[in-house]
Amino acid sequence: MKTEVAIIGAGPAGLTAAYLLAQNKVAVTVLEADPVYVGGISRTVSYKGFHFDIGGHRFFSKSKAVEDFWTEILPDDMLERSRSSRIFYGGKFFAYPLRAFEALTKLGVFNSTLCVLSWLKARLFPVRNPTNFEDWVSNQFGKRLFNTFFKSYTEKVWGISCREISADWAAQRIRGLSLGGAIKNALLPQRRPKDRTKVIKTLINSFRYPRKGPGMMWEVCAEKTKAMGGQVKMGSKVTGCAYDDKNEVWQVAYRDQDGRVETIEARHVISSAPMRQLARGLTPPVSHEAKKAAESLKYRDFLTVMLILKERHLFDDNWIYIHDPSVQVGRVQNFRSWSPEMVPDPDKACYGLEYFCFEHDGLWDSSDADLIELAKKELLQIGLAREGDVIDGCVVRQKKAYPVYDDDYAQHVATVRREIEERYPNLHLVGRNGMHKYNNQDHAMMTAMLCVKNILAGANLYDLWQVNGDAEYHEAGKTDITGTALRHVPTRVAGSPDLASERTG
């Protein structure tokens, strides 16, 4: 079988590229390993008529191109939803973003005073050139608030010390927010700017959301792609990509749903597969240096325990961050608050409890029944359910949900990227796992949009690595191949703890 472009993965990046290519009458084939769902981590899973989101996805972007794409795919099915989330810590719930007077009351005057003094100290005597998450956040919020609201949750998410996590992670995810900014926002709420680029994503008040979950966006996108002549092959797991230098074509091998090994010939390959996985399957093989770099890339997995329970209207947030270290759950979602159509029975609630783990650790390998019991117990402990409320549940495991930003990741990514650009023509990396960059779906979509422009032009007009976390493309002049679109990550800080021996993934 022949096609002009073969795409690995039917997530937001893969399907955005496929749709735009098909729209421009370019033959395109998408290979998706999942036999049922498109959308990747942005899919919506169904269980007995209940729908739930894997990870929670607010549809908000500073990029007009991304917003217009969403509108084009679902012109009549996007709801406008109010943003609502809280933090659970020390047996209490705190609004997020911070409401200064509520925090003062719940933390107590003494603790609140110490937090403000800690913040003032950080402003006067910041850590110069912070290289890790702990120092970066402490500079923004003060050490005491870091220990109260950031340390426990972040280490739940990543399973490693905050001193091992690159400052890039904080700079990407909470850039533009500080304690001073949060207090100012709480005391003097600002009108939402007309210019979307001036909005701090962490502080948005509303967002759009497909009425049947984010998977609806990508299911419709796949159908529209097929209607324009594109192909989307489900249950097709790519096993290798071989480049034929003589004929300047790729042979992409995959195993279909019946276990047969098939091959597609393509001029271009767009990959949103995990970079480590892609490197393992390239022919000719990558160099020893690139292989070592790819194998050094780490991923964090997670699982969602979806519970159906009696509706008691105990919380209306989209989700609650569980910073309290007394429970293992990291976040609790309320799917009715995302869209009423996610929950078919008005007398029932549907919650998703998210547990961050490494594949094949104790939590990952627990039985579904044990995980549901753990979720029920912790939901009661937090106070979001009562005894006997839970009626049913199911578990969804998500491999490689988060590329890990340890202190060496940027060098490893740069090594693999350099090798691919020098030795493998027309192999394009896009999306979260494809580029080993933990960003939102709008960022993944923008990398795909620019990739398509390059393919249509027959030239590398855009450097995809210059797309930032707000899905904006930044002209950067001459590309620095030694780094990523993020800033350079220094080597390990002298004296910082090394927990590598404790990792299981």
Short mmCIF file of C-alpha atoms in Angstrom, two decimals:
data_model
loop_
_atom_site.label_atom_id
_atom_site.label_comp_id
_atom_site.label_asym_id
_atom_site.label_seq_id
_atom_site.Cartn_x
_atom_site.Cartn_y
_atom_site.Cartn_z
CA MET A 1 0.00 0.00 0.00
CA LYS A 2 1.23 3.52 -0.83
CA THR A 3 0.41 6.92 0.62
CA GLU A 4 2.05 10.33 0.57
CA VAL A 5 2.10 10.77 4.36
CA ALA A 6 1.91 8.08 7.06
CA ILE A 7 1.01 9.31 10.54
CA ILE A 8 1.77 7.36 13.70
CA GLY A 9 -0.90 8.00 16.33
CA ALA A 10 -4.47 9.37 16.19
CA GLY A 11 -4.13 11.85 19.04
CA PRO A 12 -4.63 15.63 18.72
CA ALA A 13 -1.36 16.10 16.81
CA GLY A 14 -1.82 13.14 14.46
CA LEU A 15 -5.44 13.88 13.61
CA THR A 16 -4.86 17.63 13.20
CA ALA A 17 -2.15 16.84 10.66
CA ALA A 18 -4.30 14.22 8.92
CA TYR A 19 -7.31 16.54 8.63
CA LEU A 20 -5.28 19.43 7.20
CA LEU A 21 -3.43 17.18 4.75
CA ALA A 22 -6.66 15.57 3.55
CA GLN A 23 -8.19 19.02 3.23
CA ASN A 24 -5.31 19.88 0.88
CA LYS A 25 -5.90 16.68 -1.10
CA VAL A 26 -2.74 14.94 0.13
CA ALA A 27 -3.02 11.16 0.50
CA VAL A 28 -2.68 10.40 4.20
CA THR A 29 -2.96 7.29 6.37
CA VAL A 30 -3.14 7.34 10.17
CA LEU A 31 -2.05 4.27 12.12
CA GLU A 32 -3.56 4.06 15.62
CA ALA A 33 -2.71 1.23 18.01
CA ASP A 34 -5.94 1.50 20.01
CA PRO A 35 -8.65 -0.68 18.47
CA VAL A 36 -11.53 1.54 19.64
CA TYR A 37 -10.65 5.10 20.63
CA VAL A 38 -9.03 7.99 18.78
CA GLY A 39 -7.77 11.03 20.66
CA GLY A 40 -4.93 9.46 22.65
CA ILE A 41 -4.94 10.91 26.15
CA SER A 42 -7.62 13.35 24.90
CA ARG A 43 -10.08 10.52 24.28
CA THR A 44 -13.40 10.04 26.05
CA VAL A 45 -14.08 6.57 27.44
CA SER A 46 -17.63 5.22 27.83
CA TYR A 47 -18.84 2.83 30.53
CA LYS A 48 -22.51 1.84 30.80
CA GLY A 49 -23.60 5.11 29.20
CA PHE A 50 -21.36 7.26 31.39
CA HIS A 51 -18.56 9.20 29.68
CA PHE A 52 -15.29 10.22 31.24
CA ASP A 53 -12.26 12.21 30.24
CA ILE A 54 -8.73 10.83 30.58
CA GLY A 55 -6.87 13.64 32.28
CA GLY A 56 -9.25 16.60 31.98
CA HIS A 57 -9.03 18.90 28.94
CA ARG A 58 -10.02 22.54 28.90
CA PHE A 59 -10.44 23.84 25.37
CA PHE A 60 -8.74 27.22 25.62
CA SER A 61 -5.85 28.49 23.54
CA LYS A 62 -4.02 31.72 22.91
CA SER A 63 -3.73 30.58 19.30
CA LYS A 64 -6.54 31.75 17.03
CA ALA A 65 -5.62 29.03 14.52
CA VAL A 66 -6.23 26.35 17.15
CA GLU A 67 -9.50 27.91 18.34
CA ASP A 68 -10.69 28.19 14.74
CA PHE A 69 -9.79 24.54 14.12
CA TRP A 70 -11.90 23.42 17.09
CA THR A 71 -14.82 25.52 15.83
CA GLU A 72 -14.47 24.09 12.32
CA ILE A 73 -14.59 20.51 13.60
CA LEU A 74 -17.43 21.02 16.11
CA PRO A 75 -19.30 24.19 15.08
CA ASP A 76 -22.44 23.38 17.09
CA ASP A 77 -21.24 21.11 19.90
CA MET A 78 -18.94 23.24 22.04
CA LEU A 79 -20.20 24.33 25.45
CA GLU A 80 -18.95 27.39 27.31
CA ARG A 81 -18.04 26.18 30.82
CA SER A 82 -17.07 28.03 33.95
CA ARG A 83 -13.63 27.16 35.30
CA SER A 84 -13.75 25.87 38.87
CA SER A 85 -11.07 23.99 40.75
CA ARG A 86 -9.83 23.72 44.32
CA ILE A 87 -6.96 22.33 46.35
CA PHE A 88 -7.52 19.84 49.18
CA TYR A 89 -4.87 20.05 51.87
CA GLY A 90 -4.85 19.37 55.61
CA GLY A 91 -8.50 18.35 55.59
CA LYS A 92 -9.60 21.67 54.05
CA PHE A 93 -10.51 22.92 50.59
CA PHE A 94 -8.84 26.01 49.13
CA ALA A 95 -10.04 27.84 46.04
CA TYR A 96 -7.60 27.80 43.15
CA PRO A 97 -6.48 30.32 41.99
CA LEU A 98 -5.85 31.69 45.45
CA ARG A 99 -8.47 33.79 47.22
CA ALA A 100 -6.36 35.72 49.68
CA PHE A 101 -8.86 36.14 52.52
CA GLU A 102 -10.10 32.54 52.31
CA ALA A 103 -6.54 31.26 52.46
CA LEU A 104 -5.82 33.57 55.41
CA THR A 105 -8.80 32.20 57.30
CA LYS A 106 -8.16 28.53 56.59
CA LEU A 107 -4.40 28.58 57.11
CA GLY A 108 -4.77 30.73 60.21
CA VAL A 109 -3.24 34.13 60.87
CA PHE A 110 0.03 32.68 62.16
CA ASN A 111 0.65 30.35 59.19
CA SER A 112 -0.51 32.94 56.69
CA THR A 113 1.85 35.53 58.14
CA LEU A 114 4.73 33.07 57.88
CA CYS A 115 3.78 32.33 54.25
CA VAL A 116 3.82 36.02 53.32
CA LEU A 117 7.12 36.57 55.15
CA SER A 118 8.56 33.54 53.35
CA TRP A 119 7.42 34.99 50.04
CA LEU A 120 8.93 38.40 50.85
CA LYS A 121 12.21 36.69 51.73
CA ALA A 122 12.15 34.89 48.38
CA ARG A 123 11.59 38.17 46.55
CA LEU A 124 14.46 39.84 48.38
CA PHE A 125 16.85 36.89 48.30
CA PRO A 126 15.83 34.62 45.40
CA VAL A 127 17.79 31.61 44.25
CA ARG A 128 19.79 32.90 41.31
CA ASN A 129 19.26 30.99 38.04
CA PRO A 130 17.04 28.27 39.54
CA THR A 131 17.59 24.93 37.85
CA ASN A 132 15.04 22.72 39.59
CA PHE A 133 11.31 22.85 40.31
CA GLU A 134 11.67 23.47 44.05
CA ASP A 135 13.89 26.53 43.67
CA TRP A 136 11.83 27.99 40.80
CA VAL A 137 8.50 27.69 42.65
CA SER A 138 10.02 28.87 45.93
CA ASN A 139 11.20 32.00 44.14
CA GLN A 140 7.63 32.67 42.97
CA PHE A 141 5.68 31.70 46.09
CA GLY A 142 8.13 31.38 48.96
CA LYS A 143 9.47 28.19 50.53
CA ARG A 144 6.61 27.80 53.00
CA LEU A 145 3.85 27.87 50.39
CA PHE A 146 5.96 25.58 48.21
CA ASN A 147 6.03 23.01 51.02
CA THR A 148 2.31 23.49 51.70
CA PHE A 149 0.78 23.46 48.24
CA PHE A 150 3.33 22.29 45.66
CA LYS A 151 5.71 19.69 47.05
CA SER A 152 3.29 16.85 47.88
CA TYR A 153 1.19 17.08 44.72
CA THR A 154 4.15 17.46 42.38
CA GLU A 155 5.94 14.46 43.86
CA LYS A 156 2.71 12.46 43.54
CA VAL A 157 2.59 13.34 39.84
CA TRP A 158 6.23 12.57 39.06
CA GLY A 159 7.29 10.04 41.69
CA ILE A 160 10.63 11.82 42.16
CA SER A 161 11.97 14.63 44.34
CA CYS A 162 11.11 18.21 43.34
CA ARG A 163 14.84 18.88 43.29
CA GLU A 164 15.21 16.34 40.49
CA ILE A 165 12.55 17.95 38.31
CA SER A 166 13.78 20.58 35.87
CA ALA A 167 12.74 24.19 36.39
CA ASP A 168 11.44 23.96 32.81
CA TRP A 169 8.43 22.08 34.15
CA ALA A 170 7.42 24.95 36.43
CA ALA A 171 8.28 27.58 33.84
CA GLN A 172 5.98 25.87 31.33
CA ARG A 173 3.04 24.98 33.52
CA ILE A 174 2.74 27.96 35.89
CA ARG A 175 4.59 30.62 33.93
CA GLY A 176 3.24 34.12 34.57
CA LEU A 177 1.79 33.27 37.99
CA SER A 178 3.23 34.20 41.37
CA LEU A 179 1.90 34.72 44.87
CA GLY A 180 1.87 38.45 44.28
CA GLY A 181 -0.03 38.00 41.03
CA ALA A 182 -2.49 35.57 42.61
CA ILE A 183 -3.20 37.93 45.52
CA LYS A 184 -3.64 40.83 43.10
CA ASN A 185 -6.05 38.72 41.04
CA ALA A 186 -7.98 37.80 44.21
CA LEU A 187 -8.22 41.35 45.52
CA LEU A 188 -8.66 43.16 42.20
CA PRO A 189 -10.21 40.70 39.72
CA GLN A 190 -9.41 41.77 36.18
CA ARG A 191 -11.74 41.63 33.22
CA ARG A 192 -10.73 39.03 30.71
CA PRO A 193 -8.58 40.77 28.08
CA LYS A 194 -9.87 40.78 24.54
CA ASP A 195 -6.37 39.79 23.47
CA ARG A 196 -6.12 36.09 24.36
CA THR A 197 -2.33 36.27 24.40
CA LYS A 198 -2.54 38.42 27.57
CA VAL A 199 -4.44 35.77 29.54
CA ILE A 200 -2.49 33.63 32.02
CA LYS A 201 -3.82 30.13 31.37
CA THR A 202 -3.68 29.23 35.07
CA LEU A 203 -6.16 32.07 35.77
CA ILE A 204 -8.73 31.62 32.98
CA ASN A 205 -12.35 31.97 34.09
CA SER A 206 -14.03 29.93 31.36
CA PHE A 207 -13.27 27.52 28.57
CA ARG A 208 -14.99 25.57 25.83
CA TYR A 209 -15.70 21.87 26.05
CA PRO A 210 -17.32 19.37 23.64
CA ARG A 211 -20.70 18.35 25.00
CA LYS A 212 -19.75 14.67 25.06
CA GLY A 213 -16.13 15.09 26.11
CA PRO A 214 -12.85 15.78 24.31
CA GLY A 215 -13.01 12.47 22.47
CA MET A 216 -15.98 13.85 20.54
CA MET A 217 -13.68 16.42 18.94
CA TRP A 218 -11.27 13.78 17.68
CA GLU A 219 -13.92 11.25 16.70
CA VAL A 220 -15.56 13.86 14.46
CA CYS A 221 -12.15 15.00 13.19
CA ALA A 222 -11.34 11.40 12.20
CA GLU A 223 -14.68 11.02 10.42
CA LYS A 224 -14.24 14.29 8.52
CA THR A 225 -10.71 13.24 7.55
CA LYS A 226 -12.03 9.96 6.15
CA ALA A 227 -14.80 11.80 4.30
CA MET A 228 -12.10 13.80 2.50
CA GLY A 229 -10.27 10.63 1.45
CA GLY A 230 -7.86 10.14 4.36
CA GLN A 231 -7.52 6.76 6.06
CA VAL A 232 -7.57 6.05 9.79
CA LYS A 233 -6.57 2.48 10.59
CA MET A 234 -7.54 1.44 14.13
CA GLY A 235 -5.82 -1.37 16.01
CA SER A 236 -2.70 -0.83 13.91
CA LYS A 237 0.43 -0.90 16.03
CA VAL A 238 3.55 0.38 14.24
CA THR A 239 6.47 -2.01 14.67
CA GLY A 240 9.16 -0.26 12.62
CA CYS A 241 10.02 2.50 10.16
CA ALA A 242 12.65 1.79 7.49
CA TYR A 243 14.04 4.48 5.20
CA ASP A 244 14.95 3.51 1.64
CA ASP A 245 17.66 6.02 0.74
CA LYS A 246 17.83 4.94 -2.91
CA ASN A 247 14.12 5.53 -3.59
CA GLU A 248 13.69 8.22 -0.90
CA VAL A 249 10.66 6.53 0.64
CA TRP A 250 9.68 5.11 3.99
CA GLN A 251 8.40 1.60 4.66
CA VAL A 252 6.22 1.70 7.77
CA ALA A 253 5.46 -1.74 9.20
CA TYR A 254 2.49 -2.31 11.49
CA ARG A 255 0.54 -5.18 13.04
CA ASP A 256 -3.20 -5.01 12.38
CA GLN A 257 -6.08 -6.14 14.60
CA ASP A 258 -5.83 -9.69 13.28
CA GLY A 259 -2.12 -9.93 14.02
CA ARG A 260 -1.02 -9.62 10.40
CA VAL A 261 2.09 -7.56 9.66
CA GLU A 262 1.40 -5.02 6.91
CA THR A 263 3.54 -2.31 5.31
CA ILE A 264 2.79 1.18 4.03
CA GLU A 265 5.10 3.06 1.67
CA ALA A 266 5.18 6.81 2.25
CA ARG A 267 7.19 9.87 1.29
CA HIS A 268 6.75 11.43 4.72
CA VAL A 269 6.25 10.01 8.21
CA ILE A 270 4.74 12.13 11.00
CA SER A 271 5.31 10.54 14.39
CA SER A 272 3.53 11.34 17.64
CA ALA A 273 4.73 8.05 19.15
CA PRO A 274 6.97 8.24 22.23
CA MET A 275 10.44 9.26 21.09
CA ARG A 276 12.03 6.29 22.87
CA GLN A 277 9.72 3.86 21.10
CA LEU A 278 10.28 5.46 17.69
CA ALA A 279 14.07 5.32 18.04
CA ARG A 280 13.93 1.60 18.81
CA GLY A 281 12.15 0.85 15.53
CA LEU A 282 14.14 2.92 13.03
CA THR A 283 16.05 1.32 10.14
CA PRO A 284 18.89 1.92 9.55
CA PRO A 285 19.41 1.76 13.33
CA VAL A 286 20.19 4.92 15.26
CA SER A 287 23.73 5.40 16.51
CA HIS A 288 24.84 4.06 19.89
CA GLU A 289 24.78 7.62 21.27
CA ALA A 290 21.22 8.29 20.08
CA LYS A 291 20.02 4.90 21.27
CA LYS A 292 21.45 5.53 24.73
CA ALA A 293 19.84 8.98 24.81
CA ALA A 294 16.44 7.64 23.73
CA GLU A 295 16.54 4.84 26.29
CA SER A 296 17.33 7.42 28.98
CA LEU A 297 14.07 9.27 28.40
CA LYS A 298 11.55 8.58 31.16
CA TYR A 299 7.77 8.61 31.28
CA ARG A 300 5.20 8.80 34.04
CA ASP A 301 2.04 6.72 33.72
CA PHE A 302 -1.29 7.11 35.46
CA LEU A 303 -4.63 5.44 35.92
CA THR A 304 -8.15 6.73 36.38
CA VAL A 305 -10.64 5.02 38.67
CA MET A 306 -14.08 6.08 37.47
CA LEU A 307 -16.79 5.79 40.12
CA ILE A 308 -20.56 6.03 39.64
CA LEU A 309 -22.29 7.11 42.85
CA LYS A 310 -25.39 8.71 44.25
CA GLU A 311 -25.58 12.42 43.43
CA ARG A 312 -25.37 14.40 46.67
CA HIS A 313 -23.99 17.64 45.12
CA LEU A 314 -20.98 17.56 47.43
CA PHE A 315 -18.82 19.48 44.96
CA ASP A 316 -19.30 21.27 41.66
CA ASP A 317 -15.66 21.82 40.64
CA ASN A 318 -14.30 20.54 37.34
CA TRP A 319 -11.61 18.92 39.46
CA ILE A 320 -9.93 19.09 42.84
CA TYR A 321 -6.17 18.82 43.28
CA ILE A 322 -5.39 16.53 46.20
CA HIS A 323 -2.23 17.94 47.78
CA ASP A 324 -2.79 16.12 51.06
CA PRO A 325 -0.10 13.42 51.48
CA SER A 326 -2.41 11.24 53.62
CA VAL A 327 -4.04 9.81 50.46
CA GLN A 328 -2.55 8.49 47.22
CA VAL A 329 -5.08 10.03 44.83
CA GLY A 330 -3.70 13.08 43.01
CA ARG A 331 -6.81 14.63 41.49
CA VAL A 332 -10.58 14.07 41.51
CA GLN A 333 -12.70 15.05 38.52
CA ASN A 334 -16.45 15.67 38.50
CA PHE A 335 -17.55 14.86 34.96
CA ARG A 336 -20.99 16.47 35.24
CA SER A 337 -19.20 19.79 35.81
CA TRP A 338 -17.41 19.36 32.49
CA SER A 339 -20.67 18.62 30.67
CA PRO A 340 -24.09 17.44 31.90
CA GLU A 341 -24.21 15.06 28.92
CA MET A 342 -21.31 13.05 30.36
CA VAL A 343 -23.65 11.68 33.05
CA PRO A 344 -26.93 10.24 31.70
CA ASP A 345 -28.73 9.83 35.06
CA PRO A 346 -29.57 13.04 36.98
CA ASP A 347 -29.60 11.08 40.25
CA LYS A 348 -26.04 9.83 39.72
CA ALA A 349 -22.62 11.45 39.91
CA CYS A 350 -19.54 10.33 38.01
CA TYR A 351 -16.12 11.03 39.49
CA GLY A 352 -12.68 10.20 38.17
CA LEU A 353 -9.90 9.61 40.72
CA GLU A 354 -6.46 9.92 39.15
CA TYR A 355 -3.47 7.99 40.47
CA PHE A 356 0.00 8.74 39.15
CA CYS A 357 2.34 5.77 38.95
CA PHE A 358 4.98 3.94 36.93
CA GLU A 359 3.98 1.08 34.68
CA HIS A 360 4.23 -2.22 36.56
CA ASP A 361 4.71 -0.70 40.01
CA GLY A 362 2.47 -1.84 42.84
CA LEU A 363 -0.36 0.56 42.06
CA TRP A 364 -0.33 -0.11 38.31
CA ASP A 365 -0.40 -3.88 38.78
CA SER A 366 -3.19 -3.83 41.40
CA SER A 367 -6.44 -5.49 40.35
CA ASP A 368 -9.31 -3.30 39.18
CA ALA A 369 -11.34 -4.43 42.20
CA ASP A 370 -8.59 -3.37 44.62
CA LEU A 371 -8.19 -0.02 42.89
CA ILE A 372 -11.93 0.66 43.06
CA GLU A 373 -11.91 -0.16 46.78
CA LEU A 374 -8.94 2.18 47.32
CA ALA A 375 -10.72 4.96 45.43
CA LYS A 376 -13.91 4.47 47.46
CA LYS A 377 -11.96 4.59 50.73
CA GLU A 378 -10.04 7.73 49.79
CA LEU A 379 -13.13 9.50 48.44
CA LEU A 380 -14.77 8.96 51.85
CA GLN A 381 -11.62 10.12 53.65
CA ILE A 382 -11.54 13.36 51.65
CA GLY A 383 -15.25 13.91 52.33
CA LEU A 384 -16.51 13.78 48.76
CA ALA A 385 -18.82 10.78 49.32
CA ARG A 386 -20.69 9.00 52.09
CA GLU A 387 -20.70 5.36 53.07
CA GLY A 388 -22.73 3.32 50.59
CA ASP A 389 -22.81 6.02 47.89
CA VAL A 390 -20.64 4.21 45.33
CA ILE A 391 -22.65 2.02 42.97
CA ASP A 392 -20.17 0.93 40.30
CA GLY A 393 -16.78 1.71 38.83
CA CYS A 394 -14.10 0.87 36.29
CA VAL A 395 -10.38 1.49 35.75
CA VAL A 396 -8.48 2.88 32.75
CA ARG A 397 -4.68 2.70 32.66
CA GLN A 398 -2.77 5.25 30.58
CA LYS A 399 0.82 4.45 29.62
CA LYS A 400 3.35 7.22 29.00
CA ALA A 401 0.97 10.01 29.97
CA TYR A 402 3.72 12.43 30.94
CA PRO A 403 7.25 12.85 29.54
CA VAL A 404 9.48 13.31 32.59
CA TYR A 405 11.46 16.55 32.85
CA ASP A 406 14.43 15.36 34.85
CA ASP A 407 17.67 17.32 34.75
CA ASP A 408 19.10 15.44 31.75
CA TYR A 409 16.06 15.18 29.51
CA ALA A 410 16.87 18.17 27.27
CA GLN A 411 20.28 16.83 26.35
CA HIS A 412 18.79 13.42 25.54
CA VAL A 413 16.05 14.97 23.40
CA ALA A 414 18.59 17.13 21.58
CA THR A 415 20.74 14.07 20.81
CA VAL A 416 17.83 12.12 19.30
CA ARG A 417 16.51 15.16 17.47
CA ARG A 418 19.92 15.88 15.91
CA GLU A 419 20.25 12.31 14.69
CA ILE A 420 16.78 12.24 13.15
CA GLU A 421 17.28 15.56 11.37
CA GLU A 422 20.67 14.49 9.98
CA ARG A 423 19.99 10.86 9.04
CA TYR A 424 16.25 10.35 8.48
CA PRO A 425 14.76 12.65 5.80
CA ASN A 426 11.05 13.53 5.95
CA LEU A 427 10.58 12.06 9.44
CA HIS A 428 8.67 14.67 11.43
CA LEU A 429 8.22 14.67 15.22
CA VAL A 430 5.05 16.25 16.61
CA GLY A 431 2.99 16.30 19.79
CA ARG A 432 3.63 15.60 23.44
CA ASN A 433 5.36 12.24 23.30
CA GLY A 434 6.69 12.68 19.79
CA MET A 435 8.78 15.63 20.96
CA HIS A 436 9.01 14.60 24.64
CA LYS A 437 7.47 17.91 25.67
CA TYR A 438 4.73 18.00 28.30
CA ASN A 439 2.32 20.55 26.85
CA ASN A 440 -1.39 20.83 26.32
CA GLN A 441 -3.29 19.62 23.28
CA ASP A 442 -3.25 23.06 21.64
CA HIS A 443 0.56 22.95 21.63
CA ALA A 444 0.46 19.47 20.10
CA MET A 445 -1.97 20.73 17.46
CA MET A 446 0.20 23.72 16.57
CA THR A 447 3.25 21.52 15.99
CA ALA A 448 1.09 19.46 13.61
CA MET A 449 -0.22 22.56 11.82
CA LEU A 450 3.30 23.85 11.16
CA CYS A 451 4.47 20.38 10.15
CA VAL A 452 1.74 20.27 7.49
CA LYS A 453 2.78 23.71 6.21
CA ASN A 454 6.34 22.41 5.83
CA ILE A 455 5.18 19.32 3.93
CA LEU A 456 2.92 21.32 1.60
CA ALA A 457 5.72 23.79 0.91
CA GLY A 458 8.30 21.06 0.39
CA ALA A 459 10.66 22.95 2.70
CA ASN A 460 11.27 23.40 6.41
CA LEU A 461 9.76 26.87 6.70
CA TYR A 462 9.00 26.42 10.38
CA ASP A 463 11.04 24.95 13.21
CA LEU A 464 8.46 22.98 15.21
CA TRP A 465 10.69 23.15 18.28
CA GLN A 466 10.02 26.89 18.52
CA VAL A 467 6.35 26.34 19.38
CA ASN A 468 5.96 27.30 23.03
CA GLY A 469 3.57 26.08 25.72
CA ASP A 470 0.91 28.58 24.63
CA ALA A 471 0.84 27.11 21.10
CA GLU A 472 2.50 30.23 19.76
CA TYR A 473 5.26 30.00 17.20
CA HIS A 474 8.33 32.08 18.04
CA GLU A 475 10.82 33.01 15.37
CA ALA A 476 14.20 32.16 16.80
CA GLY A 477 16.63 32.90 13.98
CA LYS A 478 19.26 30.22 13.67
CA THR A 479 18.17 27.01 15.39
CA ASP A 480 20.20 25.88 18.37
CA ILE A 481 20.28 22.12 17.94
CA THR A 482 21.85 21.67 21.37
CA GLY A 483 18.66 22.68 23.13
CA THR A 484 14.91 22.36 22.80
CA ALA A 485 12.21 25.00 22.52
CA LEU A 486 12.63 25.22 26.27
CA ARG A 487 15.63 26.89 27.81
CA HIS A 488 18.82 24.90 28.29
CA VAL A 489 18.72 22.57 31.29
CA PRO A 490 21.92 22.51 33.35
CA THR A 491 23.42 19.31 34.65
CA ARG A 492 22.50 18.01 38.09
CA VAL A 493 22.94 20.54 40.86
CA ALA A 494 25.81 19.54 43.12
CA GLY A 495 24.51 17.92 46.27
CA SER A 496 20.97 17.35 45.00
CA PRO A 497 19.46 13.97 45.87
CA ASP A 498 19.67 11.14 43.39
CA LEU A 499 16.59 8.94 43.56
CA ALA A 500 17.30 7.07 40.36
CA SER A 501 17.72 3.82 42.25
CA GLU A 502 14.20 4.22 43.62
CA ARG A 503 12.52 4.65 40.23
CA THR A 504 10.56 1.81 38.75
CA GLY A 505 9.91 3.34 35.35
#
